[in-house]
XYZ file of C-alpha atoms in Angstrom:
732
model
C 0.000 0.000 0.000
C 1.322 3.452 -0.873
C 1.938 6.227 1.651
C -1.020 8.181 0.290
C -3.371 5.216 0.813
C -2.029 4.696 4.350
C -2.581 8.379 5.158
C -6.073 8.182 3.670
C -7.167 5.148 5.648
C -5.614 6.548 8.841
C -7.681 9.706 8.469
C -10.741 7.667 7.521
C -10.358 5.504 10.613
C -10.091 8.587 12.871
C -13.252 10.056 11.377
C -15.107 6.768 11.856
C -14.012 6.684 15.490
C -15.213 10.244 15.902
C -18.599 9.369 14.416
C -18.913 6.242 16.525
C -18.453 3.546 13.851
C -15.713 1.042 13.079
C -14.064 0.470 9.682
C -14.668 -2.952 8.185
C -11.415 -3.522 6.280
C -7.954 -2.844 7.666
C -6.239 -3.254 4.271
C -3.371 -5.065 6.001
C -2.507 -1.959 8.065
C -0.867 -2.521 11.442
C -3.294 -1.695 14.259
C -2.128 -2.779 17.701
C -4.997 -0.973 19.451
C -7.710 -2.751 17.507
C -9.923 -5.035 19.579
C -10.721 -8.398 18.041
C -10.089 -9.588 14.542
C -11.147 -7.692 11.460
C -14.005 -9.333 9.629
C -13.082 -10.817 6.286
C -15.085 -9.985 3.221
C -16.836 -13.335 3.397
C -17.753 -13.000 7.041
C -18.952 -9.482 6.297
C -21.359 -10.762 3.681
C -22.569 -13.403 6.154
C -23.125 -10.790 8.818
C -24.890 -8.529 6.323
C -27.162 -11.335 5.185
C -28.110 -12.000 8.802
C -29.183 -8.405 9.360
C -32.771 -9.226 8.501
C -32.833 -11.866 11.234
C -31.513 -9.317 13.701
C -34.110 -6.834 12.552
C -36.894 -9.334 12.930
C -35.850 -10.249 16.448
C -35.273 -6.834 17.965
C -36.743 -3.544 16.723
C -33.427 -1.708 16.783
C -32.095 0.823 14.286
C -30.120 -1.872 12.453
C -31.930 -1.145 9.228
C -30.577 2.355 9.078
C -27.867 1.210 6.708
C -30.451 -0.380 4.468
C -31.898 2.953 3.689
C -30.306 5.765 5.596
C -27.263 5.505 3.372
C -27.409 7.430 0.184
C -25.697 6.746 -3.090
C -22.310 6.917 -1.421
C -23.338 4.440 1.254
C -22.933 6.927 4.175
C -25.357 7.936 6.913
C -26.616 11.479 7.152
C -24.697 13.405 9.785
C -27.821 15.352 10.699
C -29.381 12.088 11.867
C -26.385 10.795 13.784
C -27.162 12.870 16.855
C -30.825 11.789 16.710
C -30.169 8.049 16.919
C -32.082 6.640 19.881
C -33.654 3.350 20.644
C -37.117 3.271 22.159
C -36.891 -0.312 23.324
C -33.308 -1.071 24.393
C -30.370 0.392 26.265
C -28.016 -0.130 23.359
C -28.086 1.283 19.844
C -26.745 -0.757 16.974
C -25.589 1.251 13.948
C -24.952 -0.321 10.546
C -23.088 1.520 7.839
C -22.651 0.419 4.258
C -19.372 -1.214 3.313
C -18.555 1.554 0.871
C -15.049 2.943 1.366
C -14.254 0.204 3.867
C -17.295 0.515 6.203
C -20.003 -1.974 7.006
C -19.741 -3.584 10.430
C -21.899 -3.451 13.551
C -20.860 -1.707 16.701
C -22.826 -1.446 19.924
C -22.894 2.060 21.261
C -23.681 2.608 24.918
C -25.995 5.471 25.781
C -23.176 6.848 27.887
C -21.127 7.517 24.703
C -20.625 11.163 23.879
C -22.938 12.182 21.045
C -20.926 13.748 18.174
C -21.562 17.434 17.579
C -22.435 18.109 13.955
C -20.798 21.526 14.227
C -17.491 19.867 15.060
C -17.884 17.704 11.983
C -18.597 20.752 9.856
C -15.445 22.405 11.216
C -13.515 19.469 9.812
C -14.953 20.354 6.432
C -13.661 23.952 6.478
C -10.574 24.801 4.425
C -7.952 26.628 6.502
C -6.873 28.635 3.458
C -10.177 30.154 2.369
C -12.202 29.533 5.603
C -14.976 28.115 3.482
C -16.379 24.614 3.012
C -14.059 22.375 1.058
C -14.454 22.392 -2.706
C -12.744 19.384 -4.335
C -10.525 18.681 -1.287
C -6.997 17.424 -2.015
C -4.851 15.478 0.471
C -1.147 16.383 0.662
C 1.594 14.031 1.832
C 1.680 15.806 5.214
C -2.032 14.801 5.670
C -3.230 18.426 5.513
C -6.167 19.069 3.204
C -6.918 22.127 1.053
C -9.318 23.006 -1.731
C -7.996 22.434 -5.215
C -8.552 26.087 -6.078
C -6.706 27.174 -2.918
C -3.696 25.058 -3.867
C -3.766 26.619 -7.335
C -4.116 30.119 -5.851
C -1.531 29.916 -3.092
C 0.963 27.596 -4.789
C 4.268 29.392 -5.026
C 5.015 30.342 -8.624
C 7.915 29.116 -10.760
C 8.427 25.936 -8.773
C 7.974 22.257 -9.456
C 6.781 21.574 -5.925
C 3.508 21.940 -4.027
C 4.164 23.490 -0.594
C 1.705 22.984 2.259
C 0.446 26.351 3.463
C 0.215 25.033 7.020
C 3.437 23.118 7.742
C 5.481 24.082 4.613
C 6.039 20.446 3.644
C 7.075 20.097 -0.014
C 5.982 17.448 -2.486
C 6.538 17.161 -6.255
C 3.941 18.870 -8.415
C 2.017 16.367 -10.603
C 2.291 16.757 -14.354
C -1.315 18.031 -14.554
C -1.039 20.447 -11.629
C -3.225 20.321 -8.543
C -5.754 18.121 -10.371
C -3.249 15.282 -10.118
C -3.092 15.463 -6.313
C -4.777 12.685 -4.349
C -8.412 13.493 -3.503
C -9.354 13.428 0.189
C -12.074 10.789 -0.013
C -12.900 11.155 3.697
C -13.785 14.830 3.295
C -15.642 14.144 0.047
C -17.827 11.522 1.754
C -18.490 13.773 4.758
C -19.420 16.624 2.416
C -21.834 14.345 0.608
C -23.391 13.320 3.917
C -23.848 16.847 5.243
C -25.213 18.138 1.925
C -27.731 15.340 1.439
C -31.341 16.647 1.290
C -33.989 15.150 3.552
C -37.474 14.131 2.528
C -40.257 12.483 4.524
C -43.776 11.459 3.546
C -46.375 13.717 5.108
C -49.287 11.216 5.238
C -49.722 7.793 6.841
C -49.700 5.267 4.019
C -51.771 2.714 5.923
C -54.890 4.680 6.901
C -54.173 7.573 4.525
C -55.781 9.900 7.081
C -53.268 10.802 9.747
C -50.872 13.489 8.572
C -48.341 12.758 11.323
C -46.557 9.506 10.374
C -43.975 8.583 13.018
C -42.889 5.033 12.132
C -41.534 3.036 9.216
C -42.263 -0.631 8.486
C -39.151 -1.730 6.578
C -40.853 -4.961 5.507
C -43.878 -3.318 3.930
C -41.964 -0.196 2.858
C -44.614 2.136 4.250
C -44.647 4.949 6.807
C -47.431 4.705 9.385
C -48.859 6.688 12.211
C -48.984 5.680 15.896
C -52.422 3.926 15.790
C -51.437 2.012 12.649
C -48.179 1.003 14.307
C -50.122 -0.524 17.211
C -52.367 -2.373 14.774
C -49.336 -3.451 12.770
C -47.798 -5.009 15.869
C -51.007 -6.879 16.843
C -51.832 -8.449 13.488
C -50.456 -11.975 13.131
C -49.317 -11.421 9.568
C -47.387 -8.235 10.359
C -46.369 -8.559 13.992
C -42.895 -9.820 13.025
C -42.291 -6.897 10.737
C -39.528 -4.467 11.699
C -40.931 -1.063 12.637
C -38.565 1.848 13.284
C -39.108 5.413 14.476
C -39.151 7.592 11.391
C -36.456 9.861 12.852
C -34.038 6.936 12.608
C -34.902 5.999 9.048
C -34.720 9.141 6.983
C -33.002 7.273 4.170
C -34.983 4.008 4.210
C -35.877 2.038 1.084
C -38.948 4.247 0.989
C -36.714 7.149 -0.052
C -36.286 5.461 -3.401
C -39.972 6.131 -4.011
C -40.053 9.534 -2.310
C -42.630 11.695 -4.041
C -43.699 8.756 -6.225
C -46.465 6.192 -6.106
C -45.800 2.962 -4.249
C -45.422 -0.157 -6.423
C -48.787 -1.873 -5.948
C -49.894 -5.279 -7.176
C -52.631 -4.540 -9.718
C -54.394 -7.847 -9.078
C -54.577 -7.764 -5.291
C -54.056 -4.053 -4.590
C -51.229 -4.801 -2.148
C -47.687 -3.419 -1.952
C -45.103 -5.574 -3.675
C -42.813 -6.415 -0.751
C -41.245 -9.796 -1.626
C -39.162 -11.472 -4.281
C -39.171 -15.146 -5.176
C -35.506 -16.161 -5.595
C -35.921 -19.196 -7.909
C -38.621 -17.544 -10.034
C -37.098 -14.065 -10.004
C -40.554 -12.487 -9.539
C -41.582 -9.622 -7.265
C -44.680 -10.522 -5.256
C -47.306 -9.125 -2.976
C -48.315 -11.008 0.183
C -51.248 -12.772 -1.526
C -49.097 -14.027 -4.411
C -46.563 -15.213 -1.882
C -49.028 -17.201 0.202
C -50.893 -18.709 -2.782
C -48.203 -19.572 -5.329
C -44.747 -19.281 -3.769
C -45.187 -20.438 -0.168
C -42.570 -23.212 -0.488
C -40.061 -21.115 -2.455
C -37.082 -19.243 -1.136
C -38.266 -15.697 -0.466
C -36.493 -12.445 0.273
C -37.951 -9.081 1.073
C -37.643 -6.050 -1.168
C -35.668 -4.415 1.630
C -33.175 -7.267 1.542
C -32.939 -7.016 -2.242
C -32.401 -3.293 -2.010
C -29.875 -3.808 0.748
C -27.951 -6.313 -1.332
C -28.063 -4.103 -4.399
C -26.890 -1.119 -2.393
C -24.075 -3.162 -0.926
C -23.098 -4.407 -4.400
C -23.282 -0.874 -5.745
C -21.043 0.329 -2.914
C -18.563 -2.452 -3.625
C -18.675 -1.627 -7.331
C -18.098 2.029 -6.528
C -15.064 1.068 -4.449
C -13.713 -1.017 -7.321
C -14.359 1.809 -9.777
C -12.447 4.215 -7.557
C -9.606 1.727 -7.382
C -9.764 1.422 -11.160
C -9.578 5.202 -11.465
C -6.522 5.283 -9.216
C -4.957 2.409 -11.155
C -5.678 4.150 -14.447
C -4.140 7.376 -13.204
C -1.142 5.441 -11.931
C -0.790 3.669 -15.290
C -1.057 7.019 -17.072
C 1.638 8.466 -14.810
C 3.876 5.465 -15.467
C 3.290 5.822 -19.204
C 4.231 9.492 -19.079
C 7.362 8.709 -17.079
C 8.187 5.996 -19.602
C 7.691 8.504 -22.418
C 10.009 11.007 -20.738
C 12.665 8.359 -20.155
C 12.369 7.149 -23.749
C 12.671 10.686 -25.070
C 15.831 11.148 -23.020
C 17.113 7.768 -24.169
C 16.359 8.489 -27.830
C 18.084 11.868 -27.608
C 21.113 10.212 -26.001
C 21.195 7.546 -28.738
C 20.880 10.180 -31.466
C 23.740 12.088 -29.867
C 25.783 8.886 -29.689
C 25.071 8.120 -33.358
C 26.187 11.646 -34.293
C 29.276 11.212 -32.153
C 30.120 7.890 -33.803
C 29.520 9.334 -37.269
C 31.604 12.431 -36.487
C 34.345 10.330 -34.932
C 34.314 8.018 -37.938
C 34.485 10.998 -40.268
C 37.295 12.512 -38.189
C 39.276 9.278 -38.241
C 38.730 8.860 -41.990
C 39.780 12.447 -42.657
C 42.803 12.023 -40.413
C 43.756 8.863 -42.311
C 43.200 10.698 -45.608
C 45.447 13.549 -44.459
C 48.142 11.049 -43.482
C 47.878 9.267 -46.828
C 48.054 12.606 -48.681
C 51.215 13.439 -46.745
C 52.704 10.100 -47.778
C 51.642 10.772 -51.347
C 53.310 14.210 -51.234
C 56.542 12.647 -50.007
C 56.379 10.062 -52.785
C 55.764 12.832 -55.303
C 58.880 14.653 -54.070
C 60.977 11.537 -54.451
C 59.657 10.944 -57.951
C 60.340 14.558 -58.937
C 63.947 14.262 -57.709
C 64.310 11.063 -59.683
C 62.892 12.674 -62.805
C 65.206 15.696 -62.373
C 68.233 13.429 -62.121
C 67.221 11.529 -65.261
C 66.667 14.760 -67.155
C 70.116 16.069 -66.054
C 71.873 12.917 -67.192
C 70.008 12.991 -70.509
C 70.987 16.648 -71.074
C 74.629 15.882 -70.306
C 74.683 12.947 -72.752
C 73.019 15.084 -75.398
C 75.631 17.825 -75.117
C 78.542 15.336 -75.171
C 77.129 13.555 -78.201
C 76.585 16.808 -80.096
C 80.133 18.020 -79.308
C 81.650 14.712 -80.399
C 79.677 14.807 -83.645
C 80.965 18.298 -84.454
C 84.506 17.175 -83.809
C 84.039 14.171 -86.120
C 82.718 16.361 -88.916
C 85.642 18.750 -88.560
C 88.239 15.998 -88.669
C 86.643 14.380 -91.695
C 86.650 17.548 -93.739
C 89.837 19.415 -92.749
C 92.445 17.024 -91.243
C 94.923 14.737 -93.080
C 94.843 11.028 -92.689
C 97.406 10.844 -89.913
C 95.718 13.525 -87.783
C 92.306 12.071 -88.539
C 93.383 8.649 -87.375
C 94.781 10.045 -84.117
C 91.689 12.196 -83.429
C 89.305 9.322 -84.293
C 90.919 7.192 -81.615
C 90.316 10.046 -79.125
C 86.647 10.338 -80.184
C 86.059 6.632 -79.808
C 87.538 6.717 -76.291
C 85.352 9.732 -75.355
C 82.189 8.069 -76.623
C 82.952 4.891 -74.709
C 83.462 6.911 -71.530
C 80.082 8.785 -71.506
C 78.277 5.688 -72.794
C 79.475 3.731 -69.757
C 78.501 6.608 -67.439
C 74.962 6.517 -68.859
C 74.538 2.749 -68.665
C 73.173 3.014 -65.057
C 70.376 5.424 -65.913
C 67.141 5.272 -63.890
C 63.986 3.701 -65.329
C 60.246 4.359 -64.863
C 58.869 0.833 -64.628
C 57.154 1.279 -61.181
C 53.648 2.717 -60.613
C 51.718 4.226 -57.677
C 48.147 3.140 -56.736
C 45.714 3.616 -53.789
C 44.305 0.467 -52.144
C 41.381 1.169 -49.729
C 41.239 -0.806 -46.464
C 38.929 -3.859 -46.647
C 37.012 -2.703 -43.536
C 36.642 0.775 -45.052
C 35.312 -0.852 -48.204
C 32.702 -2.731 -46.134
C 31.551 0.505 -44.511
C 31.427 2.315 -47.852
C 29.419 -0.452 -49.506
C 26.967 -1.079 -46.637
C 26.757 2.436 -45.148
C 26.654 0.667 -41.786
C 28.312 2.429 -38.849
C 26.340 0.599 -36.138
C 22.995 -0.854 -35.189
C 20.014 0.343 -33.123
C 18.504 -2.433 -31.028
C 15.704 -2.568 -28.495
C 17.003 -3.990 -25.231
C 14.303 -5.426 -22.976
C 11.842 -6.535 -25.656
C 12.465 -10.118 -24.710
C 11.008 -13.011 -26.682
C 8.333 -15.205 -25.147
C 9.269 -18.662 -23.919
C 8.103 -21.879 -25.486
C 8.701 -25.520 -24.729
C 12.339 -26.295 -25.660
C 12.400 -28.180 -28.950
C 15.479 -30.203 -29.913
C 16.413 -29.279 -33.491
C 19.516 -31.463 -33.658
C 22.073 -33.168 -31.435
C 25.398 -34.920 -32.023
C 28.368 -36.257 -30.113
C 31.318 -33.952 -29.523
C 34.393 -33.898 -27.280
C 34.303 -35.278 -23.756
C 33.892 -32.613 -21.039
C 33.320 -29.627 -23.320
C 34.515 -26.436 -21.583
C 34.041 -23.838 -24.345
C 31.595 -23.392 -27.205
C 31.079 -20.805 -29.967
C 29.221 -20.634 -33.301
C 29.725 -18.383 -36.339
C 27.466 -17.092 -39.105
C 28.335 -20.028 -41.380
C 26.814 -22.608 -39.035
C 30.191 -23.831 -37.809
C 30.830 -24.690 -34.150
C 34.156 -24.702 -32.318
C 34.374 -26.811 -29.141
C 37.204 -26.831 -26.602
C 37.908 -29.326 -23.829
C 40.234 -28.249 -21.026
C 40.497 -31.718 -19.456
C 41.002 -33.550 -22.759
C 43.342 -30.897 -24.209
C 41.465 -30.796 -27.516
C 39.851 -28.259 -29.837
C 37.662 -29.331 -32.755
C 35.527 -27.539 -35.381
C 32.181 -29.094 -36.452
C 29.333 -28.190 -38.764
C 25.722 -28.141 -37.543
C 25.241 -31.741 -38.677
C 28.028 -32.902 -36.364
C 30.565 -33.589 -39.125
C 34.196 -32.897 -38.251
C 35.656 -29.965 -40.209
C 39.065 -29.598 -38.617
C 40.944 -30.812 -35.554
C 42.966 -28.012 -33.946
C 44.238 -30.051 -31.012
C 47.839 -29.991 -32.222
C 47.929 -26.174 -31.936
C 46.724 -25.956 -28.303
C 47.702 -27.507 -24.965
C 44.776 -27.065 -22.570
C 42.159 -24.885 -24.301
C 39.537 -23.402 -21.970
C 37.169 -21.178 -23.961
C 36.581 -19.854 -27.476
C 34.912 -16.756 -28.935
C 34.289 -15.512 -32.488
C 35.066 -11.948 -33.613
C 33.018 -9.844 -36.038
C 35.127 -10.961 -39.029
C 34.656 -14.686 -38.106
C 38.160 -15.196 -36.814
C 38.112 -16.815 -33.395
C 40.113 -16.533 -30.203
C 41.044 -19.439 -27.901
C 42.343 -19.159 -24.337
C 44.991 -21.831 -23.733
C 46.010 -22.531 -20.129
C 49.262 -24.186 -21.201
C 51.040 -26.874 -19.209
C 51.430 -24.809 -16.019
C 50.402 -21.584 -14.314
C 52.052 -18.678 -16.074
C 52.374 -20.510 -19.381
C 48.921 -19.602 -20.654
C 48.250 -17.763 -23.880
C 45.537 -16.191 -26.018
C 45.606 -17.321 -29.662
C 43.926 -15.971 -32.794
C 42.770 -18.365 -35.530
C 41.474 -17.736 -39.045
C 37.907 -18.753 -40.007
C 39.392 -21.890 -41.579
C 41.148 -22.826 -38.329
C 44.699 -21.740 -39.145
C 46.734 -20.184 -36.331
C 47.321 -16.533 -37.209
C 49.271 -15.396 -34.166
C 49.577 -15.542 -30.389
C 47.848 -12.408 -29.101
C 49.183 -12.685 -25.542
C 51.700 -15.072 -24.010
C 52.702 -15.938 -20.440
C 49.198 -15.339 -19.111
C 48.914 -16.883 -15.646
C 45.553 -18.635 -15.801
C 43.363 -17.609 -18.786
C 39.761 -18.843 -18.641
C 36.632 -17.424 -20.288
C 36.993 -15.102 -23.269
C 34.672 -12.869 -25.291
C 34.787 -9.917 -27.689
C 32.694 -6.759 -27.847
C 31.481 -4.781 -30.848
C 34.528 -2.505 -30.625
C 36.854 -5.426 -31.279
C 38.246 -5.584 -27.734
C 38.984 -8.879 -25.977
C 37.920 -9.666 -22.414
C 39.860 -12.534 -20.833
C 39.159 -13.922 -17.347
C 42.248 -14.637 -15.245
C 41.164 -16.757 -12.290
C 44.607 -16.675 -10.685
C 44.784 -12.863 -10.662
C 41.004 -12.523 -9.972
C 40.508 -10.006 -12.764
C 39.218 -9.606 -16.312
C 41.910 -8.387 -18.685
C 41.036 -6.127 -21.612
C 43.177 -6.521 -24.757
C 43.170 -5.563 -28.396
C 43.379 -8.131 -31.173
C 46.883 -6.813 -31.866
C 47.943 -7.936 -28.374
C 48.041 -4.538 -26.657
C 46.838 -4.492 -23.036
C 44.106 -1.862 -22.658
C 43.303 -2.373 -18.977
C 41.737 -4.749 -16.500
C 38.576 -5.030 -14.379
C 39.597 -5.938 -10.853
C 38.333 -3.424 -8.301
C 36.014 -0.450 -8.067
C 36.211 2.198 -5.344
C 38.875 0.108 -3.554
C 36.544 -2.912 -3.476
C 37.487 -6.106 -5.281
C 34.923 -7.045 -7.898
C 35.516 -10.805 -8.093
C 36.527 -13.837 -6.107
C 37.286 -16.055 -9.074
C 36.058 -14.974 -12.540
C 35.688 -17.985 -14.842
C 33.439 -16.948 -17.757
C 32.705 -13.587 -19.370
C 30.291 -12.190 -21.973
C 29.261 -8.780 -23.332
C 25.959 -7.419 -24.604
C 25.019 -4.833 -27.227
C 25.575 -2.019 -24.701
C 29.125 -3.312 -24.160
C 28.254 -4.155 -20.549
C 30.546 -6.851 -19.180
C 28.836 -9.905 -17.618
C 31.067 -12.133 -15.491
C 30.368 -15.513 -13.872
C 32.189 -15.224 -10.554
C 33.217 -18.301 -8.538
C 30.249 -20.373 -9.814
C 27.909 -18.504 -7.426
C 27.046 -15.101 -8.912
C 26.672 -13.150 -12.130
C 28.167 -9.657 -11.995
C 27.059 -7.022 -14.526
C 29.584 -4.208 -14.986
C 29.896 -1.122 -17.119
C 32.731 -1.040 -19.694
C 34.871 0.870 -17.169
C 34.229 -1.645 -14.372
C 31.470 0.066 -12.385
C 29.230 -2.562 -10.795
C 25.641 -2.208 -12.015
C 23.717 -5.340 -10.984
C 24.316 -8.768 -9.474
C 22.518 -12.128 -9.578
C 23.506 -14.606 -6.863
C 22.548 -18.230 -6.120
C 23.057 -20.563 -3.162
C 25.068 -23.759 -2.815
C 22.440 -25.841 -4.624
C 23.559 -24.295 -7.912
C 26.780 -24.381 -9.926
C 26.903 -21.585 -12.488
C 29.128 -22.209 -15.511
C 29.298 -20.621 -18.969
C 27.301 -17.506 -19.897
C 26.288 -15.802 -23.131
C 23.909 -13.098 -24.361
C 21.476 -12.874 -27.268
C 20.401 -10.033 -29.546
C 17.571 -8.936 -27.208
C 19.954 -8.493 -24.271
C 19.001 -11.662 -22.376
C 21.703 -13.341 -20.290
C 21.808 -17.158 -20.466
C 23.622 -18.924 -17.624
C 24.298 -22.676 -17.461
C 23.628 -24.456 -14.139
C 25.596 -27.707 -13.911
C 24.017 -29.101 -10.717
C 20.393 -28.212 -11.535
C 20.926 -29.259 -15.186
C 19.210 -26.225 -16.617
C 19.490 -22.650 -17.825
C 18.963 -19.401 -15.898
C 17.445 -16.850 -18.295
C 18.068 -13.329 -16.970
C 17.087 -9.892 -18.181
C 19.751 -7.427 -19.242
C 19.440 -5.975 -15.738
C 20.178 -9.292 -14.034
C 16.644 -10.256 -12.949
C 15.585 -13.872 -13.367
C 12.962 -14.362 -16.085
C 12.740 -18.141 -15.873
C 14.752 -21.221 -15.014
C 14.523 -23.748 -17.873
C 15.191 -27.344 -16.865
C 16.723 -29.839 -19.320
C 16.031 -32.937 -17.246
C 13.549 -34.157 -19.878
C 16.113 -34.034 -22.708
C 17.696 -37.455 -23.100
C 21.493 -37.559 -22.949
C 21.913 -33.911 -21.977
C 23.677 -34.037 -18.617
C 26.599 -32.382 -16.872
C 26.071 -29.279 -19.007
C 28.893 -26.730 -18.894
C 28.688 -24.367 -21.848
C 26.156 -22.415 -23.887
C 26.071 -20.085 -26.879
C 23.493 -18.501 -29.179
C 24.047 -18.662 -32.932
C 23.175 -15.708 -35.221
C 19.740 -17.222 -35.997
C 18.771 -17.244 -32.306
C 19.110 -20.969 -31.685
C 20.548 -22.005 -28.313
C 23.453 -24.483 -28.303
C 24.040 -26.441 -25.083
C 27.189 -28.494 -24.505
C 26.934 -31.481 -22.151
C 29.318 -34.210 -21.075
C 29.884 -35.464 -24.619
C 26.874 -34.174 -26.550
C 25.899 -30.894 -28.162
C 22.170 -30.085 -28.455
C 20.647 -27.334 -30.614
C 17.416 -25.994 -29.057
C 14.584 -23.717 -30.154
C 13.483 -22.043 -26.883
C 12.051 -18.625 -27.753
C 9.274 -17.230 -29.903
C 10.214 -14.838 -32.663
C 9.823 -11.199 -31.619
């Protein structure tokens, strides 16, 4: 129950005590001063159904509630002080069960009679000194008119401040209309404002104009002589007759100012109802045709209908409150979503701008390289042109000398000079034999990843986290035998599965039909876990032959060892990758999760936060689409951390469970294997348990240790020596 409801029922209980009545329902509120047990709803109906017996036995004012309660089920305050009993020392007051009332309480004549003026003072607003108009209840339990709260609310503030005690509370989105109504004051206002009406003529003799009594069985008001006759007749002596002052709102008020419902055949008031036949009867019809049927009086019918109407009104009010609460929740959800969408849009812009910045930075770097290459080529070209110019000048000079010797010199001089020319030609020819060539070329080769981005225009993905798929009975799609004691499991987009076995020292790649693709056992020593990257390469953590000899290895999609990412790791265990390409490797010996790049650079580690150690023994790790890090710690808890290591949520189990491998799916669900219970814990992205799925009915699936989800959403479970592919969730 909310604080507002507790305040409301506390105030309602005080008012009831002031008026001399007791609330029927406690609504599970602690009440150490309460005498006796609170009547249950069933016992209340039993006590209400027995009211007619009480009325028939003793002419007390018990039937006030049958009629003196108006549409709201409350007694008129003007009549409270007039309640007396002509025949007994004790008055018994019955209120309707509307708003939690409807039990009997004996009131001694020595009780102090409530003063109606005091009640009316309770209905005066302390702000305007006038009767409440649409009273609103604040969290401090002070009540003001709605218009007074609007008038005196301090401007330019998001809070409503009590004008009496200065207590602050948040202002509802729709202003003072959204404040909780004070139902106690509303009911008291309805009681005090209810008009009174009484018949002015005895309806038995139709002569006396001073009716003083009401027969609740016949639904007629009668005078004193008719009351005496009513009590002496055998047929009517058991009827309940009340002083009219105690029955202002009797069932007769329903017909106030109207003609009584009279049987046209027998000219008698219709005062009974046959339950099996569903007919309303006069006394003659009852005695002649329905004597052996179950009969109820019209007063009892009206009483039951009024009680049902009061209960329905209570439910409607609860529905109104629930609807308003749902509307408030929806508005809060809308505000949170708007903030979330704006944050995501900002993040998308940031990613796009960062991508553009990185691309432009890379382009600037490549242009600088191109400029340097251009300078080198220009120097080369200049050297070639210089050598060519020198050879040209030497050749032209030699040719002129040859022409001169041929025309002007004698044979002996010509022979001597020709030998000189031949030697000169041979000299510059040999100097030019090492001349540079232009066989090379320059091209630009875009990065393959850049080509993927340019062709797909994909810089990321927007996903809805929390829209989890519905469960269905796990259906086995396929199963096949794999390694003994599988410790790690991963699947890629091609339907290929890589299994590792720490105890057997093996690593094998299968297809979805269970056919062996490649045995990688010769390239590992004691492989623990495996994880695929976005480009379908996969990473294996290898514990080696001793502590400190572990390593993290990268393999191609075909299963070829590419390189050792990290060596001399003490005790590598679970491994995973995020969408940024970073590796998360559990190190059980150092009780931390190491963060690495695929190139082998150490980025950081998750070990402690605010001087508090995060783990006792991390063994498996996974990430979700938000890059949150989910760690299975010491087989007993699941820790959900932010990318920087801040602890967000935790899911813990007792000694009856043994948590093993974990993975996430596209909707953000966290799947955790339980070895002892032989099942799967399905958690929300926030770490709350959605359902535990047992696999005890699946033949051959035992001692399960690992789990993964393939790109199509199928769940792969690895047991002692069997791998099972399951269909567990409906399509979103």
